[in-house]
Amino acid sequence: MTEGLHRFYGGSDLHFLTFSCYRRRPLFRNEVYCDLFLKILERVRRRYRLVVLGYVVMPEHVHLLVSEPQRETLSTAVQALKLGFVRSLESSAGIVVAAAPRSRKNGETWGTLASGTPMHPQLFWQARFYDFNVWTERKRIEKLHYIHRNPVERGLVASAEQWRWSSFRWYLYGVPGPVKINDTDILVMTVRSPASPD
């Protein structure tokens, strides 16, 4: 793990995650990629038994608000999400790319480009991800609001419900989307009391 980067697991916390496309290129401008990513997110959600509270797929990055998974660590689940997406792109395009690292030892670089490797459209993840532990209800609401407002703040849409690749419509209308939101049947979550420090 990179020096200075610490991940805190095991406290049944929520996690606000951000991960980006390679060199923050807007590779999610392709609607098919956005739809496929959400399909793989739902698959990973079920497989690792994690609760998704919110998500948004932006042109060059993704935000998630999730619980810790019951199976494996959150890092492993994110690796599976990135790799699953890349493999789905490879199979749907009929392309086999040998440049993608696939070992568990190099897990966090799965689906990213090796140094000096030419850019392939199906290998577009930046290595690593940002993880912020959410310990209070106030922070949970703040992060969820940030996720849903992101497309509006960027000028991609006039209102949050217009962005198809977000959990906002589930919260506004109760309309199920491609990823099941707040499925607490698979995991009981706790949020620390408001008296806890942020």
XYZ file of C-alpha atoms in Angstrom:
198
model
C 0.000 0.000 0.000
C 1.228 3.491 -0.768
C 2.898 5.149 2.195
C 0.555 7.581 3.909
C -2.594 5.871 2.583
C -4.467 4.157 5.391
C -7.703 2.219 5.103
C -9.794 1.508 8.186
C -11.903 -1.636 7.985
C -13.696 -3.741 10.520
C -15.685 -1.024 12.271
C -18.921 -1.627 10.332
C -18.553 1.896 8.962
C -19.924 3.240 5.743
C -17.373 4.180 3.085
C -17.460 6.992 0.552
C -15.365 5.740 -2.373
C -14.018 7.508 -5.433
C -12.092 5.919 -8.269
C -11.167 7.377 -11.611
C -10.646 6.446 -15.214
C -7.061 6.257 -16.443
C -5.571 9.755 -16.352
C -9.110 11.012 -15.574
C -10.124 10.611 -19.198
C -13.916 10.900 -19.732
C -14.306 7.283 -20.804
C -17.751 6.973 -19.214
C -19.205 9.326 -21.817
C -20.137 6.061 -23.492
C -23.630 5.197 -22.174
C -23.080 1.483 -22.810
C -20.067 1.590 -20.466
C -22.148 3.306 -17.763
C -24.889 0.689 -18.022
C -22.371 -2.149 -17.986
C -20.582 -0.706 -14.961
C -23.837 -0.602 -12.976
C -24.615 -4.173 -13.993
C -21.227 -5.292 -12.657
C -21.699 -3.182 -9.485
C -24.939 -5.058 -8.766
C -23.189 -8.374 -9.324
C -20.387 -7.386 -6.928
C -22.930 -6.083 -4.406
C -24.613 -9.486 -4.256
C -21.408 -11.533 -4.381
C -19.632 -9.681 -1.565
C -22.828 -8.898 0.357
C -22.399 -5.166 0.716
C -25.048 -2.510 1.057
C -25.021 0.252 -1.554
C -26.495 3.466 -0.198
C -25.654 5.642 -3.184
C -23.738 5.823 -6.442
C -23.043 8.039 -9.400
C -21.113 7.286 -12.579
C -19.524 10.462 -13.894
C -17.703 10.800 -17.246
C -14.246 10.268 -15.700
C -14.884 8.885 -12.211
C -17.284 6.999 -9.947
C -18.542 7.742 -6.416
C -20.030 5.068 -4.169
C -21.429 5.148 -0.639
C -21.314 1.564 0.616
C -21.054 -0.607 3.699
C -18.173 -2.922 4.362
C -18.827 -6.253 2.666
C -19.617 -9.373 4.670
C -17.343 -11.364 2.368
C -13.715 -10.253 1.966
C -12.491 -6.660 2.390
C -13.713 -3.541 0.675
C -10.436 -3.389 -1.277
C -11.114 -6.872 -2.646
C -14.673 -5.900 -3.630
C -13.421 -2.782 -5.463
C -10.787 -4.881 -7.245
C -13.499 -7.323 -8.298
C -15.645 -4.435 -9.544
C -12.849 -2.929 -11.630
C -11.689 -6.265 -12.988
C -15.229 -7.506 -13.645
C -15.984 -4.392 -15.646
C -12.782 -4.683 -17.701
C -13.371 -8.366 -18.396
C -16.959 -7.657 -19.457
C -15.696 -5.006 -21.862
C -13.122 -7.428 -23.242
C -15.683 -10.184 -23.788
C -18.325 -7.881 -25.262
C -15.777 -6.395 -27.660
C -14.164 -9.764 -28.391
C -10.770 -8.376 -27.408
C -8.202 -10.141 -25.263
C -5.701 -7.785 -23.704
C -2.592 -9.387 -22.238
C -1.325 -6.142 -20.710
C -3.787 -6.165 -17.799
C -2.170 -7.311 -14.543
C -4.346 -10.024 -13.005
C -2.498 -11.387 -9.979
C -3.762 -10.987 -6.435
C -0.394 -9.501 -5.524
C -1.011 -6.631 -7.959
C -4.748 -6.626 -7.325
C -5.280 -2.913 -6.997
C -3.868 -2.311 -10.445
C -6.209 -4.796 -12.148
C -7.676 -3.153 -15.191
C -5.089 -0.397 -15.242
C -2.344 0.182 -17.726
C 1.147 -1.039 -17.050
C 3.828 1.605 -17.400
C 4.548 2.280 -21.067
C 1.604 0.228 -22.331
C -0.479 1.919 -25.054
C -3.958 2.983 -23.963
C -6.667 0.433 -24.758
C -10.294 1.561 -24.415
C -11.203 -1.376 -22.180
C -8.323 -0.732 -19.751
C -9.175 2.558 -18.264
C -8.951 2.448 -14.474
C -6.524 4.633 -12.570
C -4.742 2.562 -9.919
C -6.068 2.672 -6.350
C -9.135 4.457 -4.961
C -10.033 7.118 -2.410
C -11.809 5.831 0.709
C -13.424 8.066 3.339
C -14.912 6.398 6.428
C -18.378 7.789 7.205
C -18.961 7.632 10.952
C -21.979 9.862 11.522
C -25.455 10.355 10.134
C -24.553 13.950 9.249
C -21.632 12.763 7.108
C -23.785 10.064 5.493
C -26.303 12.692 4.382
C -23.527 15.055 3.256
C -21.828 12.384 1.115
C -25.102 11.163 -0.371
C -26.058 14.747 -1.269
C -22.615 15.256 -2.834
C -22.991 12.085 -4.921
C -26.403 13.089 -6.254
C -25.516 16.742 -6.902
C -22.285 15.904 -8.747
C -23.808 15.779 -12.293
C -25.677 19.058 -11.649
C -22.606 20.825 -10.248
C -20.638 19.740 -13.312
C -23.313 21.118 -15.652
C -24.155 17.726 -17.157
C -27.859 18.040 -16.291
C -30.175 20.705 -14.896
C -31.510 18.511 -12.064
C -30.277 15.368 -10.317
C -33.169 13.161 -11.467
C -32.114 13.690 -15.096
C -28.832 11.787 -14.577
C -29.557 8.144 -15.370
C -26.449 6.692 -13.731
C -27.182 7.701 -10.163
C -29.168 6.379 -7.210
C -31.073 9.675 -6.910
C -34.294 8.425 -8.534
C -34.519 5.634 -5.976
C -34.471 8.232 -3.187
C -36.828 10.651 -4.946
C -39.407 8.272 -6.445
C -38.612 4.848 -4.985
C -37.939 3.627 -8.528
C -35.647 0.574 -8.560
C -32.582 0.972 -10.726
C -29.899 -1.421 -11.934
C -28.290 -1.498 -8.468
C -30.348 -2.400 -5.410
C -30.172 0.421 -2.859
C -30.283 0.000 0.931
C -30.688 -3.763 0.793
C -30.194 -4.269 4.510
C -31.528 -7.823 4.313
C -27.960 -8.832 3.432
C -26.242 -6.752 6.119
C -27.209 -4.876 9.268
C -25.369 -1.554 9.426
C -24.787 0.811 12.270
C -23.883 4.468 12.137
C -22.176 5.870 15.191
C -24.038 8.393 17.313
C -23.888 12.098 16.352
C -21.643 12.667 19.383
C -18.823 10.766 17.655
C -16.143 12.908 15.986
C -16.289 13.380 12.199
